[in-house]
Short mmCIF file of C-alpha atoms and ligand atoms in Angstrom, two decimals:
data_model
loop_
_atom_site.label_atom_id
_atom_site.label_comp_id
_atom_site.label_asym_id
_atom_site.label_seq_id
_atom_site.Cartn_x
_atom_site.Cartn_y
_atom_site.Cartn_z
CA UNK A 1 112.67 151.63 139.93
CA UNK A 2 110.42 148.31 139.75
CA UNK A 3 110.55 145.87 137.09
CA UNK A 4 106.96 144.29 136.95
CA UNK A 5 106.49 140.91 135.14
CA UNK A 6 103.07 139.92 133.94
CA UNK A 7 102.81 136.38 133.04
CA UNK A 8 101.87 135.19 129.87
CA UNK A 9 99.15 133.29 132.34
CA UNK A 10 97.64 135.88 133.75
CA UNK A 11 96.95 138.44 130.52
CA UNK A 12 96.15 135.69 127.80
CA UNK A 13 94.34 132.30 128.79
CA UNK A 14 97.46 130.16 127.91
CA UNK A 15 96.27 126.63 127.61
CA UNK A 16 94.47 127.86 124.11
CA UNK A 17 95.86 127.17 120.64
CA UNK A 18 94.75 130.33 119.54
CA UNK A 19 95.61 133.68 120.75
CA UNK A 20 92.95 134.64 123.34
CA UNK A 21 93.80 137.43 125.56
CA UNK A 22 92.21 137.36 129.23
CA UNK A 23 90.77 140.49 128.76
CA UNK A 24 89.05 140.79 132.20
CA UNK A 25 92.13 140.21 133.57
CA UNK A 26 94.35 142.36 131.70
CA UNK A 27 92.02 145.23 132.08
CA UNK A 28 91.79 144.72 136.48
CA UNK A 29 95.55 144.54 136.39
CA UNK A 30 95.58 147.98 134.38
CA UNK A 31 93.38 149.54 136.65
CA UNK A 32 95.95 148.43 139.74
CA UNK A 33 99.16 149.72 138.14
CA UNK A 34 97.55 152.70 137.30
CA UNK A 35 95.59 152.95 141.09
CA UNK A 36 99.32 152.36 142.73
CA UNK A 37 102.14 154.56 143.22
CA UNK A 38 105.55 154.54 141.27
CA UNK A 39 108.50 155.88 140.36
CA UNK A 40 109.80 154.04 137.72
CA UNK A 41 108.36 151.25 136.09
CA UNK A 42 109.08 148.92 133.38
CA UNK A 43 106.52 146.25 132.37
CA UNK A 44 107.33 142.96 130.76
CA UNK A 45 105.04 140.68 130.04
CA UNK A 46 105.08 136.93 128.69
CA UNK A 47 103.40 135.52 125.42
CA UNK A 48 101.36 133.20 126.65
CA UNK A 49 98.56 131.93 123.42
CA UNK A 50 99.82 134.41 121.28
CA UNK A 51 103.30 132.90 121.18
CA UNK A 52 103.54 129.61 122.45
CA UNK A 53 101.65 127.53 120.17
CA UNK A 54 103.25 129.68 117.14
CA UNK A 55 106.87 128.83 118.74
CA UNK A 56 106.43 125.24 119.05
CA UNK A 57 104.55 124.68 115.86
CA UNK A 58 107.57 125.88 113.86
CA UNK A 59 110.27 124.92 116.28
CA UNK A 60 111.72 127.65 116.71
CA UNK A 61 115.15 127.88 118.51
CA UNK A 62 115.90 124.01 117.29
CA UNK A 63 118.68 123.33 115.02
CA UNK A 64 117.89 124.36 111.29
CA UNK A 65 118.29 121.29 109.36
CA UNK A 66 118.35 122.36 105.90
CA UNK A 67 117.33 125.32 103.89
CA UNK A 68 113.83 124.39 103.55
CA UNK A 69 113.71 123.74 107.34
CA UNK A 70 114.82 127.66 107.92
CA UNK A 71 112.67 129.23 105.42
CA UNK A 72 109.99 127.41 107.13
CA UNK A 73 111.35 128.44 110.98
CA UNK A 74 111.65 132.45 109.50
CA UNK A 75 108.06 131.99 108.40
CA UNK A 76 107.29 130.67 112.05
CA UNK A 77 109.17 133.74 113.15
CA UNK A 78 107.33 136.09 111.07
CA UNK A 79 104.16 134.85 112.43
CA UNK A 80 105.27 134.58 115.90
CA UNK A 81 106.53 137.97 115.67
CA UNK A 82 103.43 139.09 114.68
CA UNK A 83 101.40 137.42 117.56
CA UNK A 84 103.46 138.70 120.10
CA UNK A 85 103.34 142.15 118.56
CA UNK A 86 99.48 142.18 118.81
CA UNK A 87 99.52 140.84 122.12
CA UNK A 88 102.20 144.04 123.30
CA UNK A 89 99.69 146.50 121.52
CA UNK A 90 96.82 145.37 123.49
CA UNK A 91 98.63 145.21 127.24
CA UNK A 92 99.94 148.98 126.03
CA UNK A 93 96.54 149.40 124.86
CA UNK A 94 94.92 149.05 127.90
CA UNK A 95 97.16 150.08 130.26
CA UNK A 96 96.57 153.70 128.33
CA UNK A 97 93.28 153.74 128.67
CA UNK A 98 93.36 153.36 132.17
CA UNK A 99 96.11 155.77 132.57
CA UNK A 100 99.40 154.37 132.16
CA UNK A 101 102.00 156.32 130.04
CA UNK A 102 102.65 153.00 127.87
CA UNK A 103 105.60 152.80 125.29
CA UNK A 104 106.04 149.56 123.30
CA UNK A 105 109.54 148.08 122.97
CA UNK A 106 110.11 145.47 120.51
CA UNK A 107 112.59 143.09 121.55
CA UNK A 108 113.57 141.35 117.92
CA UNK A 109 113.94 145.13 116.91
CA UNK A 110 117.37 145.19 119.13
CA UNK A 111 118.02 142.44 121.22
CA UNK A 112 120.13 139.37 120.04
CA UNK A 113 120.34 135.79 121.87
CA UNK A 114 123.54 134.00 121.46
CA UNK A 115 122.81 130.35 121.82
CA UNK A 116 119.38 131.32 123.32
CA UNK A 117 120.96 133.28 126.22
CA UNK A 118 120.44 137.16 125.57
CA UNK A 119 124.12 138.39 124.32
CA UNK A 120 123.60 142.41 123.62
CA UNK A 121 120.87 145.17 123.51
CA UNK A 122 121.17 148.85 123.99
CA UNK A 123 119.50 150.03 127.13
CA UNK A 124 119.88 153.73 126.86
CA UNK A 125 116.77 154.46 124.85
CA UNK A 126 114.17 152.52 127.64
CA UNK A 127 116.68 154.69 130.04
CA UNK A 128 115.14 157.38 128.35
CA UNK A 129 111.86 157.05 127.90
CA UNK A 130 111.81 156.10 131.84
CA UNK A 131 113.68 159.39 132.48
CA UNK A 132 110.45 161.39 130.67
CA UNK A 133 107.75 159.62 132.96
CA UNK A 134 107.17 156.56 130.39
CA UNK A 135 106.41 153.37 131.67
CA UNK A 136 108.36 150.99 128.73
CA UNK A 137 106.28 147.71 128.18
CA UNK A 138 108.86 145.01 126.74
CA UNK A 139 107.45 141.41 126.05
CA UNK A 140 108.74 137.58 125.20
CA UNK A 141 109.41 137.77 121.67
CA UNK A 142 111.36 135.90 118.95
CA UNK A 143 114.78 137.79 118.07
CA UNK A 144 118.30 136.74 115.73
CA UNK A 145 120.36 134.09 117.22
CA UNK A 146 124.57 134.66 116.71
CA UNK A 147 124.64 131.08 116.79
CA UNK A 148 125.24 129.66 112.90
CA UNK A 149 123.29 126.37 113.73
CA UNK A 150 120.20 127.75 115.28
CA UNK A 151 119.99 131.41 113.91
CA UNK A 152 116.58 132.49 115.47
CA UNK A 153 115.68 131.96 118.66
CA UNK A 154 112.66 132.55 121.52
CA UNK A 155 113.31 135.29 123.74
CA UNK A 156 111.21 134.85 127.33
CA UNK A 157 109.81 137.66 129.55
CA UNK A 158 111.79 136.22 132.18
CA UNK A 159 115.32 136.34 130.54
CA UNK A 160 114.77 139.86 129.68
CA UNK A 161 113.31 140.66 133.47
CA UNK A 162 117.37 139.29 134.41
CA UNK A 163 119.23 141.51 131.80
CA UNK A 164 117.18 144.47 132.65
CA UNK A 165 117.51 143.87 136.34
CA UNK A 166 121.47 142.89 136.51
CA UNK A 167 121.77 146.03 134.04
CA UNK A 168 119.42 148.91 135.25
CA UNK A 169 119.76 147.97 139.22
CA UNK A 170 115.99 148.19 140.24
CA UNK A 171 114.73 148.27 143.90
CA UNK A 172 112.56 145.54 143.07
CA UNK A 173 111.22 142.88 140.64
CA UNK A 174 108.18 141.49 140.99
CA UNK A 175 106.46 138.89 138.63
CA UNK A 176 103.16 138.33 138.67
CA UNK A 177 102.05 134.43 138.34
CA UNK A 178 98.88 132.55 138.17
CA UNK A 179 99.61 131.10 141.29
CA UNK A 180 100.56 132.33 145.07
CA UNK A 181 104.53 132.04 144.52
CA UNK A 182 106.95 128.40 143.96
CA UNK A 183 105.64 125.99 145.82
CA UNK A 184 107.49 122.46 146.75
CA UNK A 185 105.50 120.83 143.66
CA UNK A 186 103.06 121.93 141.17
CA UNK A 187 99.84 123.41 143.55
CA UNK A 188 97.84 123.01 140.06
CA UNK A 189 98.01 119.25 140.27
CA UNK A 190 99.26 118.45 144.02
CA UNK A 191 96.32 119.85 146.72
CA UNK A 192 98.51 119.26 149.32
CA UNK A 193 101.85 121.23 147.82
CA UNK A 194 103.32 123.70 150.28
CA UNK A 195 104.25 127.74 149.28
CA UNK A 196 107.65 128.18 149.67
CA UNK A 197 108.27 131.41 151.22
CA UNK A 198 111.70 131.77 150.40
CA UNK A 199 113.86 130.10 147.94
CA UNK A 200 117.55 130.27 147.83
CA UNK A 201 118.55 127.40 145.63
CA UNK A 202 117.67 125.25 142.71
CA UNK A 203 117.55 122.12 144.82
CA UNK A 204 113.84 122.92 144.32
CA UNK A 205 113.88 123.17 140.52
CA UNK A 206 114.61 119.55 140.15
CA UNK A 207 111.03 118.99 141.93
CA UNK A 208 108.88 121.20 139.56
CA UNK A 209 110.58 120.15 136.48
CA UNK A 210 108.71 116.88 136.08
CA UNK A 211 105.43 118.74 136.74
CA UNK A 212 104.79 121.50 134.55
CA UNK A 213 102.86 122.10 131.54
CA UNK A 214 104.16 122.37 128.33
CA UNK A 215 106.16 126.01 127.90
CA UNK A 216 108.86 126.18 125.09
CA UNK A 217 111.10 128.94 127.31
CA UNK A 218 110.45 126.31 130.74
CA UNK A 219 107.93 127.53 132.74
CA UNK A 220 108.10 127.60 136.54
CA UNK A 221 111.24 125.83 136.64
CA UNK A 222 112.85 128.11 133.75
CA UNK A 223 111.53 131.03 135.84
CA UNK A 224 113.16 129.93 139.13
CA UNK A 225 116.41 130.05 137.27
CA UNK A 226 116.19 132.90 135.90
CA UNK A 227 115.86 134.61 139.48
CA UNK A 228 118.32 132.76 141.41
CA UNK A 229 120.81 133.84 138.81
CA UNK A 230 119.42 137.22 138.97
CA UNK A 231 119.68 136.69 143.15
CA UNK A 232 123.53 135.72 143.09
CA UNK A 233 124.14 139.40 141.14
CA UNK A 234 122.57 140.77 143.82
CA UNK A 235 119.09 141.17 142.94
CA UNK A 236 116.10 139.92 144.78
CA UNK A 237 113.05 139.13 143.17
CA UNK A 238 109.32 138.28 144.62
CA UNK A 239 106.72 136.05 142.78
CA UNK A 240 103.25 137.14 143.68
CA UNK A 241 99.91 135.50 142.19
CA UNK A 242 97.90 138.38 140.15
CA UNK A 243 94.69 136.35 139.61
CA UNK A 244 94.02 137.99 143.30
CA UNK A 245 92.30 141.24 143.66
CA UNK A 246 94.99 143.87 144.64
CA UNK A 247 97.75 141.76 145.48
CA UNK A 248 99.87 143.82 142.39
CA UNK A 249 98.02 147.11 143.50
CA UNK A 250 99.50 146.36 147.23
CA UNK A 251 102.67 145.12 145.73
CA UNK A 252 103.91 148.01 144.19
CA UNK A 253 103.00 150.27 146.63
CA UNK A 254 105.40 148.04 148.91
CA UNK A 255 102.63 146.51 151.19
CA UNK A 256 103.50 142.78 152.30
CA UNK A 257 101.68 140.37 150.15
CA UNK A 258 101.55 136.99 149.88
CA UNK A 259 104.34 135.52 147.89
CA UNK A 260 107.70 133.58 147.50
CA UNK A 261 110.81 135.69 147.80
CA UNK A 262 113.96 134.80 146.00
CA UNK A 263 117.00 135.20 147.57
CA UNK A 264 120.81 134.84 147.55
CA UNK A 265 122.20 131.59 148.66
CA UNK A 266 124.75 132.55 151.31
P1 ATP B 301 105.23 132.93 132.20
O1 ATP B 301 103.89 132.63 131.59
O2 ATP B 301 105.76 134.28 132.00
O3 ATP B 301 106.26 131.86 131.95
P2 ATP B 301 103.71 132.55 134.44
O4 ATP B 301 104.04 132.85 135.83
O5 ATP B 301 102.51 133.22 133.97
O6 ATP B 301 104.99 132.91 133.69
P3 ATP B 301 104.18 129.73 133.99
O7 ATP B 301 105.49 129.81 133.32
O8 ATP B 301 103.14 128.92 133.33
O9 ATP B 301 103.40 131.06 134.16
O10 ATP B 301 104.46 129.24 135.46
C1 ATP B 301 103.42 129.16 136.42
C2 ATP B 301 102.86 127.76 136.46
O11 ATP B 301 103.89 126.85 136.85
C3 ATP B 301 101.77 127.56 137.46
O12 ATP B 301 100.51 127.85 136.91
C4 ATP B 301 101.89 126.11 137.86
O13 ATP B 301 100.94 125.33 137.19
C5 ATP B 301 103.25 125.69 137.34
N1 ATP B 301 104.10 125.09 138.36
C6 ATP B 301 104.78 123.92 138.22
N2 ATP B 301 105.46 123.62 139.30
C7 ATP B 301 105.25 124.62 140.20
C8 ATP B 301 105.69 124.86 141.52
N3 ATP B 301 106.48 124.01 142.15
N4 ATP B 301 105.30 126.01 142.13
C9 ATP B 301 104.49 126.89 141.49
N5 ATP B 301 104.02 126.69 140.23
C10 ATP B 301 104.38 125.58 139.59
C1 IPE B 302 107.75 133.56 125.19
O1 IPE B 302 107.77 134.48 126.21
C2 IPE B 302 107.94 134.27 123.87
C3 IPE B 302 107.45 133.51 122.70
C4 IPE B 302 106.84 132.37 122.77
C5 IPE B 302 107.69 134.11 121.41
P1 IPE B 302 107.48 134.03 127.70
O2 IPE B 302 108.15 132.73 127.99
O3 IPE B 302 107.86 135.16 128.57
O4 IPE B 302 105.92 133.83 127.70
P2 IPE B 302 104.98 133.26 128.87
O5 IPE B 302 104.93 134.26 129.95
O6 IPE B 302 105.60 131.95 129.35
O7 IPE B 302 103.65 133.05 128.24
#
């Protein structure tokens, strides 16, 4: 089994206000998945423009203040919901066409946060589906929080690629950035930042965190933990940069690519 991540970078352009899907993109990366061999493979893929700007417009996942301040955040949630929706139809969408056996799975349909951290959600169903030859497409959404003060919450890509990883065991996880894997500062800004080719602890987090652009579930550096967390259960994960022709096509069929692996501290 691989777990595939698609950035919310690489399938939407992100720095917009407005959802705009990068549909030249989206529709290369379709065309690798389906030109590559699998077994089993789940997608998840990241919000970029059409949840981000939605997310941080209504605040959503800060403390509700008053009732008027939560009618407004479940109105933000309805529309965020809805943007992240469309965005999940369209990756499915093409990823069909080119020949991928997509199945949508909604996240705010059955997974809850508790304090923002993902608390429960029935796997058994996207066990299912991957046991029939499906290839389950899951996203960043905006799901229920059990925490009284905050109640709603943002969900990202990444903290679902850890509960599906520490949960269903795959072989690999793989998440496809916009850029060649972590690097000791932000390459976007820093010409002369160096790819790290392995990372084993978040001594390097403290570097990015300063550097990134604005991301309401914490970018790179929100990434990074995500993975070493996932590494310590046991669970290695690669970052690869899918803005390069075939690098995800070679990736999945387990060719050596160019990338940051993250690994156990020991
Ligand atoms: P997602 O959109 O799902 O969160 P992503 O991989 O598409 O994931 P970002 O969260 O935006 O995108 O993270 C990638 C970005 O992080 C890069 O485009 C880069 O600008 C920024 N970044 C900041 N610091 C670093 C670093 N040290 N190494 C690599 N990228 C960094
Ligand atoms: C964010 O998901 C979900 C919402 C904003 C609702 P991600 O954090 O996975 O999205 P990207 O990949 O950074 O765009």
């Amino acid at each position: 089994m691989i777990i595939l991540k698609l950035g919310g970078s690489i399938i939407t352009k992100k720095d917009y206000a407005t959802p705009t899907l990068d549909n030249k993109n989206l529709a290369r990366i379709a065309h690798e998945i389906s030109e590559s061999s699998y077994g089993k493979l789940i997608i998840v893929h990241g919000a970029g423009s059409f949840g981000h700007p939605f997310a941080s417009k209504y605040g959503i996942g800060d403390e509700i203040k008053d009732d008027q301040d939560l009618w407004n955040k479940m109105l933000g949630f309805s529309i965020t919901q809805h943007g992240v929706k469309e965005l999940n139809g369209l990756v499915c969408e093409y990823l069909r066409i080119h020949g991928v056996l997509s199945v949508s799975i909604q996240p705010s349909s059955f997974m809850l946060t508790k304090n923002k951290r993902l608390y429960s959600a029935s796997l058994d169903l996207i066990r299912k589906y991957l046991d029939l030859g499906f290839v389950p497409v899951i996203y960043g959404d905006v799901v229920l929080d059990l925490d009284e003060s905050i109640k709603i919450a943002v969900l990202s890509g990444d903290q679902i690629v850890k509960y599906l990883a520490e949960n269903l065991r795959p072989e690999r996880v793989i998440m496809a950035s916009d850029v060649d894997g972590i690097y000791n500062k932000n390459p976007k800004i820093n010409p002369d930042a160096e790819l790290l080719k392995v990372v084993t602890s978040n001594e390097q987090i403290e570097l990015i965190k300063n550097n990134q652009t604005v991301d309401v579930t914490g970018g790179m550096s929100g990434k990074l933990t995500e993975l070493l967390e996932l590494a310590n259960l046991g669970v290695e994960s690669e970052i690869i940069n899918a803005n390069k022709f075939n690098i995800i096509k070679n990736a999945l069929n387990g060719e050596k690519v160019t990338g940051t692996l993250i690994k156990k501290n020991i």
